[in-house]
Short mmCIF file of C-alpha atoms and ligand atoms in Angstrom, two decimals:
data_model
loop_
_atom_site.label_atom_id
_atom_site.label_comp_id
_atom_site.label_asym_id
_atom_site.label_seq_id
_atom_site.Cartn_x
_atom_site.Cartn_y
_atom_site.Cartn_z
CA UNK C 1 -53.49 -20.79 13.95
CA UNK C 2 -57.12 -21.53 14.72
CA UNK C 3 -59.42 -18.58 15.34
CA UNK C 4 -63.12 -18.58 16.10
CA UNK C 5 -65.51 -16.13 14.45
CA UNK C 6 -66.27 -14.60 17.86
CA UNK C 7 -62.59 -13.80 18.40
CA UNK C 8 -62.36 -12.37 14.91
CA UNK C 9 -65.36 -10.10 15.40
CA UNK C 10 -63.89 -8.84 18.65
CA UNK C 11 -60.54 -8.17 17.01
CA UNK C 12 -62.22 -6.24 14.18
CA UNK C 13 -63.92 -3.99 16.71
CA UNK C 14 -60.72 -3.29 18.63
CA UNK C 15 -58.59 -2.24 15.65
CA UNK C 16 -59.33 0.04 12.73
CA UNK C 17 -59.84 -2.34 9.82
CA UNK C 18 -57.68 -1.37 6.81
CA UNK C 19 -59.86 -3.52 4.52
CA UNK C 20 -63.51 -3.35 5.64
CA UNK C 21 -65.69 -5.72 3.56
CA UNK C 22 -69.49 -5.63 3.44
CA UNK C 23 -69.84 -9.02 1.77
CA UNK C 24 -69.89 -10.57 -1.70
CA UNK C 25 -71.49 -8.05 -4.08
CA UNK C 26 -71.87 -10.43 -7.00
CA UNK C 27 -70.20 -13.27 -8.87
CA UNK C 28 -69.74 -12.97 -12.62
CA UNK C 29 -69.41 -16.06 -14.80
CA UNK C 30 -67.96 -15.82 -18.28
CA UNK C 31 -69.81 -18.39 -20.35
CA UNK C 32 -70.19 -19.64 -23.91
CA UNK C 33 -73.80 -18.54 -24.29
CA UNK C 34 -75.03 -15.99 -21.74
CA UNK C 35 -78.59 -15.94 -23.12
CA UNK C 36 -79.01 -19.67 -22.54
CA UNK C 37 -77.16 -19.62 -19.20
CA UNK C 38 -79.52 -16.88 -18.02
CA UNK C 39 -82.49 -18.97 -19.12
CA UNK C 40 -81.13 -22.00 -17.23
CA UNK C 41 -80.42 -20.11 -14.01
CA UNK C 42 -83.81 -18.39 -14.05
CA UNK C 43 -86.07 -21.23 -15.15
CA UNK C 44 -84.28 -24.05 -13.35
CA UNK C 45 -82.53 -22.49 -10.34
CA UNK C 46 -85.22 -19.89 -9.65
CA UNK C 47 -83.23 -16.70 -10.24
CA UNK C 48 -84.88 -13.55 -11.53
CA UNK C 49 -83.25 -11.44 -14.24
CA UNK C 50 -83.05 -7.85 -12.99
CA UNK C 51 -80.64 -6.11 -15.36
CA UNK C 52 -79.00 -6.49 -18.75
CA UNK C 53 -76.23 -4.92 -20.81
CA UNK C 54 -75.41 -5.75 -24.42
CA UNK C 55 -75.88 -4.46 -27.96
CA UNK C 56 -79.13 -2.74 -26.97
CA UNK C 57 -77.33 -0.73 -24.28
CA UNK C 58 -74.41 0.20 -26.53
CA UNK C 59 -71.93 -2.61 -25.81
CA UNK C 60 -70.23 -4.17 -28.83
CA UNK C 61 -68.12 -6.96 -27.32
CA UNK C 62 -70.17 -8.65 -24.59
CA UNK C 63 -73.68 -9.30 -23.26
CA UNK C 64 -74.35 -9.60 -19.52
CA UNK C 65 -77.46 -10.77 -17.68
CA UNK C 66 -77.80 -9.95 -13.97
CA UNK C 67 -79.69 -12.57 -11.98
CA UNK C 68 -80.89 -12.35 -8.38
CA UNK C 69 -82.39 -14.64 -5.78
CA UNK C 70 -82.45 -13.80 -2.09
CA UNK C 71 -79.13 -12.06 -1.46
CA UNK C 72 -77.42 -13.98 -4.29
CA UNK C 73 -76.48 -11.94 -7.34
CA UNK C 74 -74.96 -13.70 -10.35
CA UNK C 75 -73.94 -12.11 -13.62
CA UNK C 76 -73.55 -14.28 -16.73
CA UNK C 77 -71.54 -12.74 -19.54
CA UNK C 78 -70.94 -13.95 -23.09
CA UNK C 79 -68.81 -12.66 -25.96
CA UNK C 80 -70.22 -10.79 -28.97
CA UNK C 81 -67.08 -11.14 -31.06
CA UNK C 82 -64.12 -13.48 -31.36
CA UNK C 83 -61.64 -10.83 -30.19
CA UNK C 84 -63.52 -10.18 -26.94
CA UNK C 85 -61.56 -11.07 -23.78
CA UNK C 86 -64.65 -13.06 -22.81
CA UNK C 87 -64.22 -15.26 -25.89
CA UNK C 88 -60.53 -15.77 -25.13
CA UNK C 89 -61.31 -16.67 -21.50
CA UNK C 90 -64.01 -19.10 -22.58
CA UNK C 91 -61.81 -20.71 -25.22
CA UNK C 92 -59.27 -21.56 -22.55
CA UNK C 93 -61.40 -22.26 -19.48
CA UNK C 94 -64.91 -23.07 -20.66
CA UNK C 95 -67.71 -21.64 -18.52
CA UNK C 96 -66.29 -20.33 -15.27
CA UNK C 97 -66.18 -17.66 -12.61
CA UNK C 98 -64.31 -14.56 -13.79
CA UNK C 99 -65.17 -12.04 -11.07
CA UNK C 100 -65.75 -12.47 -7.36
CA UNK C 101 -66.87 -8.93 -6.51
CA UNK C 102 -66.68 -7.63 -2.96
CA UNK C 103 -68.82 -4.81 -1.63
CA UNK C 104 -66.68 -2.21 0.12
CA UNK C 105 -67.32 1.24 1.62
CA UNK C 106 -64.34 2.79 -0.25
CA UNK C 107 -63.11 1.08 -3.42
CA UNK C 108 -60.13 3.40 -3.94
CA UNK C 109 -58.88 2.77 -0.39
CA UNK C 110 -59.45 -0.97 -0.77
CA UNK C 111 -57.51 -1.03 -4.04
CA UNK C 112 -54.65 1.02 -2.59
CA UNK C 113 -54.40 -1.22 0.48
CA UNK C 114 -54.57 -4.39 -1.65
CA UNK C 115 -51.79 -3.31 -4.01
CA UNK C 116 -49.60 -2.16 -1.11
CA UNK C 117 -50.16 -5.57 0.47
CA UNK C 118 -48.85 -7.26 -2.68
CA UNK C 119 -51.94 -7.85 -4.82
CA UNK C 120 -51.53 -7.37 -8.57
CA UNK C 121 -53.62 -4.40 -9.67
CA UNK C 122 -55.66 -5.01 -12.84
CA UNK C 123 -57.92 -1.98 -12.92
CA UNK C 124 -57.38 1.32 -11.13
CA UNK C 125 -60.39 2.75 -9.28
CA UNK C 126 -62.86 4.22 -11.77
CA UNK C 127 -66.21 5.92 -11.30
CA UNK C 128 -69.18 4.70 -13.35
CA UNK C 129 -72.03 7.21 -13.47
CA UNK C 130 -75.59 7.56 -14.72
CA UNK C 131 -78.76 9.35 -13.57
CA UNK C 132 -79.30 6.82 -10.76
CA UNK C 133 -75.92 7.69 -9.25
CA UNK C 134 -72.32 6.53 -9.28
CA UNK C 135 -70.46 3.35 -8.41
CA UNK C 136 -66.69 3.11 -7.96
CA UNK C 137 -65.03 -0.16 -9.00
CA UNK C 138 -61.43 -1.42 -9.00
CA UNK C 139 -59.91 -4.81 -9.88
CA UNK C 140 -57.11 -6.96 -8.51
CA UNK C 141 -55.89 -10.40 -9.55
CA UNK C 142 -56.82 -13.53 -7.59
CA UNK C 143 -55.90 -17.17 -8.36
CA UNK C 144 -55.49 -18.06 -12.04
CA UNK C 145 -57.41 -15.71 -14.34
CA UNK C 146 -59.99 -15.00 -11.62
CA UNK C 147 -60.24 -11.43 -10.33
CA UNK C 148 -61.63 -9.67 -7.28
CA UNK C 149 -63.53 -6.48 -8.04
CA UNK C 150 -64.11 -3.92 -5.31
CA UNK C 151 -67.57 -2.35 -5.65
CA UNK C 152 -68.45 0.85 -3.80
CA UNK C 153 -72.15 1.55 -4.28
CA UNK C 154 -72.64 4.51 -1.97
CA UNK C 155 -76.26 5.62 -2.51
CA UNK C 156 -76.44 4.35 -6.10
CA UNK C 157 -80.07 3.47 -6.86
CA UNK C 158 -79.87 1.76 -10.28
CA UNK C 159 -80.63 -1.86 -11.22
CA UNK C 160 -77.03 -3.14 -11.06
CA UNK C 161 -74.28 -0.86 -12.34
CA UNK C 162 -74.30 2.23 -14.57
CA UNK C 163 -74.64 1.03 -18.18
CA UNK C 164 -77.08 -1.76 -17.35
CA UNK C 165 -80.79 -1.51 -18.12
CA UNK C 166 -83.31 -2.73 -15.56
CA UNK C 167 -85.14 -5.83 -16.79
CA UNK C 168 -88.65 -6.86 -15.97
CA UNK C 169 -90.18 -9.94 -17.46
CA UNK C 170 -87.41 -11.12 -19.80
CA UNK C 171 -86.82 -14.21 -17.70
CA UNK C 172 -89.52 -14.06 -15.02
CA UNK C 173 -88.85 -16.26 -12.03
CA UNK C 174 -90.70 -19.55 -12.23
CA UNK C 175 -93.42 -19.48 -9.56
CA UNK C 176 -92.50 -22.55 -7.53
CA UNK C 177 -88.94 -21.34 -7.08
CA UNK C 178 -89.80 -18.47 -4.76
CA UNK C 179 -87.13 -18.23 -2.10
CA UNK C 180 -85.26 -21.48 -2.72
CA UNK C 181 -81.84 -19.86 -2.31
CA UNK C 182 -81.13 -17.10 0.20
CA UNK C 183 -77.43 -16.24 0.02
CA UNK C 184 -73.88 -17.19 -0.91
CA UNK C 185 -72.38 -19.29 1.88
CA UNK C 186 -68.87 -19.69 0.46
CA UNK C 187 -66.88 -19.76 -2.77
CA UNK C 188 -64.15 -22.37 -3.18
CA UNK C 189 -60.96 -21.92 -5.18
CA UNK C 190 -58.83 -24.73 -6.58
CA UNK C 191 -55.12 -23.94 -6.86
CA UNK C 192 -52.11 -25.93 -7.99
CA UNK C 193 -50.29 -28.52 -5.90
CA UNK C 194 -48.16 -26.82 -3.27
CA UNK C 195 -49.73 -23.37 -3.65
CA UNK C 196 -52.61 -23.47 -1.14
CA UNK C 197 -50.59 -21.83 1.63
CA UNK C 198 -49.46 -19.04 -0.69
CA UNK C 199 -53.10 -18.18 -1.46
CA UNK C 200 -54.11 -18.40 2.19
CA UNK C 201 -51.31 -15.86 2.79
CA UNK C 202 -52.69 -13.63 0.00
CA UNK C 203 -56.13 -13.50 1.65
CA UNK C 204 -54.55 -12.83 5.03
CA UNK C 205 -52.27 -10.00 3.78
CA UNK C 206 -54.54 -8.37 1.22
CA UNK C 207 -57.96 -8.73 2.88
CA UNK C 208 -57.01 -9.15 6.53
CA UNK C 209 -58.80 -12.50 6.49
CA UNK C 210 -57.99 -15.21 8.98
CA UNK C 211 -57.71 -18.92 8.59
CA UNK C 212 -60.58 -20.90 10.07
CA UNK C 213 -59.64 -24.40 11.03
CA UNK C 214 -62.14 -25.13 13.77
CA UNK C 215 -63.45 -27.92 11.58
CA UNK C 216 -61.02 -30.71 12.05
CA UNK C 217 -59.94 -32.35 8.82
CA UNK C 218 -57.34 -30.47 6.88
CA UNK C 219 -56.48 -33.46 4.76
CA UNK C 220 -59.53 -35.15 3.34
CA UNK C 221 -58.38 -38.43 2.03
CA UNK C 222 -59.15 -42.04 1.50
CA UNK C 223 -56.96 -44.51 -0.24
CA UNK C 224 -58.15 -43.25 -3.61
CA UNK C 225 -59.02 -39.59 -3.37
CA UNK C 226 -57.23 -36.79 -1.64
CA UNK C 227 -57.29 -33.05 -1.29
CA UNK C 228 -56.00 -30.44 1.08
CA UNK C 229 -58.24 -27.56 2.07
CA UNK C 230 -57.95 -24.44 4.21
CA UNK C 231 -60.59 -21.78 4.75
CA UNK C 232 -60.06 -18.04 5.07
CA UNK C 233 -62.84 -15.73 6.29
CA UNK C 234 -63.33 -12.05 6.97
CA UNK C 235 -63.80 -10.86 10.55
CA UNK C 236 -67.58 -10.95 10.36
CA UNK C 237 -67.75 -14.38 8.77
CA UNK C 238 -69.69 -12.90 5.83
CA UNK C 239 -67.10 -14.00 3.31
CA UNK C 240 -65.67 -17.51 3.41
CA UNK C 241 -63.18 -18.72 0.82
CA UNK C 242 -62.00 -22.32 1.14
CA UNK C 243 -58.85 -22.96 -0.91
CA UNK C 244 -58.14 -26.49 -2.16
CA UNK C 245 -55.02 -28.02 -3.56
CA UNK C 246 -54.63 -31.58 -4.78
CA UNK C 247 -52.90 -34.13 -2.57
CA UNK C 248 -51.15 -37.28 -3.63
CA UNK C 249 -53.62 -40.16 -3.92
CA UNK C 250 -53.43 -43.45 -5.70
CA UNK C 251 -55.52 -41.95 -8.48
CA UNK C 252 -56.02 -38.50 -9.95
CA UNK C 253 -57.86 -36.35 -7.41
CA UNK C 254 -60.97 -34.30 -8.22
CA UNK C 255 -58.79 -31.17 -7.85
CA UNK C 256 -56.31 -32.46 -10.43
CA UNK C 257 -59.19 -33.14 -12.80
CA UNK C 258 -60.48 -29.58 -12.32
CA UNK C 259 -57.04 -28.04 -12.90
CA UNK C 260 -56.59 -30.09 -16.06
CA UNK C 261 -59.95 -29.20 -17.57
CA UNK C 262 -60.12 -25.58 -16.40
CA UNK C 263 -56.53 -25.28 -17.65
CA UNK C 264 -55.42 -23.65 -14.45
CA UNK C 265 -56.64 -22.52 -11.04
CA UNK C 266 -60.16 -21.19 -10.65
CA UNK C 267 -63.37 -21.20 -8.65
CA UNK C 268 -64.48 -24.79 -8.07
CA UNK C 269 -67.92 -24.24 -6.58
CA UNK C 270 -70.31 -21.63 -5.28
CA UNK C 271 -72.20 -22.76 -2.17
CA UNK C 272 -75.74 -21.36 -2.06
CA UNK C 273 -77.57 -21.29 1.26
CA UNK C 274 -81.17 -22.43 1.64
CA UNK C 275 -83.48 -22.55 4.65
CA UNK C 276 -85.21 -25.75 3.48
CA UNK C 277 -82.81 -28.03 1.69
CA UNK C 278 -85.28 -30.91 1.39
CA UNK C 279 -87.90 -28.80 -0.42
CA UNK C 280 -85.25 -26.99 -2.48
CA UNK C 281 -83.48 -30.13 -3.67
CA UNK C 282 -86.83 -31.79 -4.35
CA UNK C 283 -87.86 -28.85 -6.56
CA UNK C 284 -84.48 -28.50 -8.29
CA UNK C 285 -84.45 -32.25 -9.01
CA UNK C 286 -87.97 -32.00 -10.47
CA UNK C 287 -86.71 -29.20 -12.72
CA UNK C 288 -83.88 -31.34 -14.00
CA UNK C 289 -80.85 -30.31 -11.91
CA UNK C 290 -78.49 -33.26 -11.74
CA UNK C 291 -76.93 -33.76 -8.31
CA UNK C 292 -74.08 -36.06 -7.35
CA UNK C 293 -75.54 -39.37 -6.29
CA UNK C 294 -74.94 -40.68 -2.80
CA UNK C 295 -74.79 -44.43 -2.27
CA UNK C 296 -77.33 -45.93 0.16
CA UNK C 297 -74.37 -47.25 2.16
CA UNK C 298 -73.58 -43.66 3.21
CA UNK C 299 -76.83 -43.41 5.18
CA UNK C 300 -76.15 -46.53 7.24
CA UNK C 301 -73.49 -44.61 9.18
CA UNK C 302 -75.38 -41.30 9.49
CA UNK C 303 -77.27 -41.89 12.79
CA UNK C 304 -74.07 -42.90 14.60
CA UNK C 305 -71.97 -40.17 13.01
CA UNK C 306 -74.28 -37.14 13.39
CA UNK C 307 -76.87 -38.09 16.04
CA UNK C 308 -80.29 -36.48 16.09
CA UNK C 309 -81.37 -34.13 13.29
CA UNK C 310 -84.71 -32.48 12.47
CA UNK C 311 -84.90 -33.86 8.93
CA UNK C 312 -86.11 -37.34 8.02
CA UNK C 313 -83.25 -39.65 7.13
CA UNK C 314 -85.50 -41.14 4.46
CA UNK C 315 -85.88 -37.72 2.77
CA UNK C 316 -82.13 -37.24 2.85
CA UNK C 317 -81.50 -40.70 1.42
CA UNK C 318 -84.14 -40.28 -1.30
CA UNK C 319 -82.66 -36.95 -2.43
CA UNK C 320 -78.99 -37.78 -1.78
CA UNK C 321 -78.46 -34.97 0.76
CA UNK C 322 -75.33 -35.26 2.90
CA UNK C 323 -75.17 -34.41 6.59
CA UNK C 324 -72.23 -33.53 8.82
CA UNK C 325 -71.80 -32.41 12.42
CA UNK C 326 -69.20 -30.31 14.17
CA UNK C 327 -68.91 -28.92 17.71
CA UNK C 328 -71.50 -26.22 17.07
CA UNK C 329 -74.26 -28.04 15.22
CA UNK C 330 -74.90 -29.80 11.95
CA UNK C 331 -75.16 -28.95 8.29
CA UNK C 332 -76.87 -30.47 5.28
CA UNK C 333 -75.32 -30.18 1.82
CA UNK C 334 -75.46 -31.55 -1.70
CA UNK C 335 -73.40 -30.91 -4.81
CA UNK C 336 -74.63 -30.52 -8.36
CA UNK C 337 -72.87 -32.13 -11.26
CA UNK C 338 -70.71 -29.68 -13.24
CA UNK C 339 -72.79 -26.84 -14.67
CA UNK C 340 -71.22 -26.97 -18.11
CA UNK C 341 -69.44 -29.35 -20.44
CA UNK C 342 -66.15 -29.51 -18.58
CA UNK C 343 -65.80 -31.18 -15.15
CA UNK C 344 -65.14 -27.82 -13.50
CA UNK C 345 -67.54 -25.33 -11.88
CA UNK C 346 -70.54 -26.64 -9.90
CA UNK C 347 -72.97 -25.47 -7.20
CA UNK C 348 -73.38 -26.68 -3.65
CA UNK C 349 -76.70 -26.26 -1.83
CA UNK C 350 -76.20 -25.94 1.94
CA UNK C 351 -78.42 -25.55 5.00
CA UNK C 352 -76.73 -24.83 8.32
CA UNK C 353 -78.05 -25.73 11.74
CA UNK C 354 -75.34 -24.13 13.84
CA UNK C 355 -72.40 -25.88 12.21
CA UNK C 356 -69.80 -23.50 10.80
CA UNK C 357 -67.64 -26.06 9.04
CA UNK C 358 -67.78 -27.09 5.42
CA UNK C 359 -68.70 -30.76 5.60
CA UNK C 360 -65.16 -32.09 5.85
CA UNK C 361 -66.37 -35.18 7.70
CA UNK C 362 -68.76 -35.81 4.85
CA UNK C 363 -66.15 -36.27 2.21
CA UNK C 364 -64.42 -39.09 3.96
CA UNK C 365 -67.76 -40.75 4.79
CA UNK C 366 -68.93 -40.31 1.21
CA UNK C 367 -65.72 -41.56 -0.38
CA UNK C 368 -65.67 -44.55 1.96
CA UNK C 369 -69.30 -45.36 1.19
CA UNK C 370 -68.53 -45.26 -2.53
CA UNK C 371 -65.54 -47.51 -1.96
CA UNK C 372 -67.65 -49.96 0.07
CA UNK C 373 -70.04 -50.23 -2.87
CA UNK C 374 -67.11 -50.59 -5.26
CA UNK C 375 -65.76 -53.37 -3.06
CA UNK C 376 -69.17 -55.07 -3.03
CA UNK C 377 -69.01 -55.13 -6.83
CA UNK C 378 -65.52 -56.61 -6.69
CA UNK C 379 -64.01 -53.51 -8.26
CA UNK C 380 -61.74 -52.17 -5.55
FE1 FE2 V 401 -68.43 -26.19 -0.20
#
């Protein structure tokens, strides 16, 4: 059933919400080398390191760097010993998202509601305390080995969580990166063939989310590439989780490739919002970020497909930025190449001008443009 964000907001106001969500608190990646990942995200992507936990703070099995930019908070965590769960996770999955943490007003109530609604509990509510105050956290299972952590901050005034030291100057933000990225737009999960609907149901039951299908294409396919995607969102539209599953194509789909190399379901990409995608992509490219290339043929169809936009088509073509339109406006987006060695987790950079979709129309246009170029080379 299709539901607009306006209807959802109205519904949330009419009924007491059993699972109020403030937004995404942070996303934690478990990686092979957290020190170098932190350096990459700060010096290349413009994040600032604000907190740290590791040997120096009394931890023996992991090191975590907390990185912020705009309202985006990422944590990168690496193992300090071979028997750390972080090492085990990395051995199986490579670098990937372990925790998608949600800010809630009452973590114990959120956990109780989630487990009653069928979520698998992984960590009972527990209170972490230090001089700066207390934070209550609780964990439930999501797709694959990914977890959702409820975080109740109350009036906690520390750098990140109790146990972390505030950091100033370890990885200072590179000057030109000021304000490139402003927030997390959405986080996409890849699940196995035939299990998308089950996970949509999980987000509906456990979080009271609703499916958004006001963007049209549910099946994004060409002759060669196919995937199925549905989007669930909370009532305020602050949290948007598209869920993909592979669909039968003539060749292995990008979702199949992810599932093979991640060795199971997991977070496929984190979409980071910017207010100036041309300047941001220009700067990130200059710093060495490798984006997916878009064939020139894609831009031939753009004026007819999306009509008038504020940005110069030449800028978009030069940088490889994609553009899509829905009933409510347009959006600009671009995807990085995988962040690590495996063809798994990547970032999307997105700038919205009214559009609330996810660029579904883009995929078909992009795949078809690639196929036109393939055909021109006699390889299709
Ligand atoms: Fe996306």
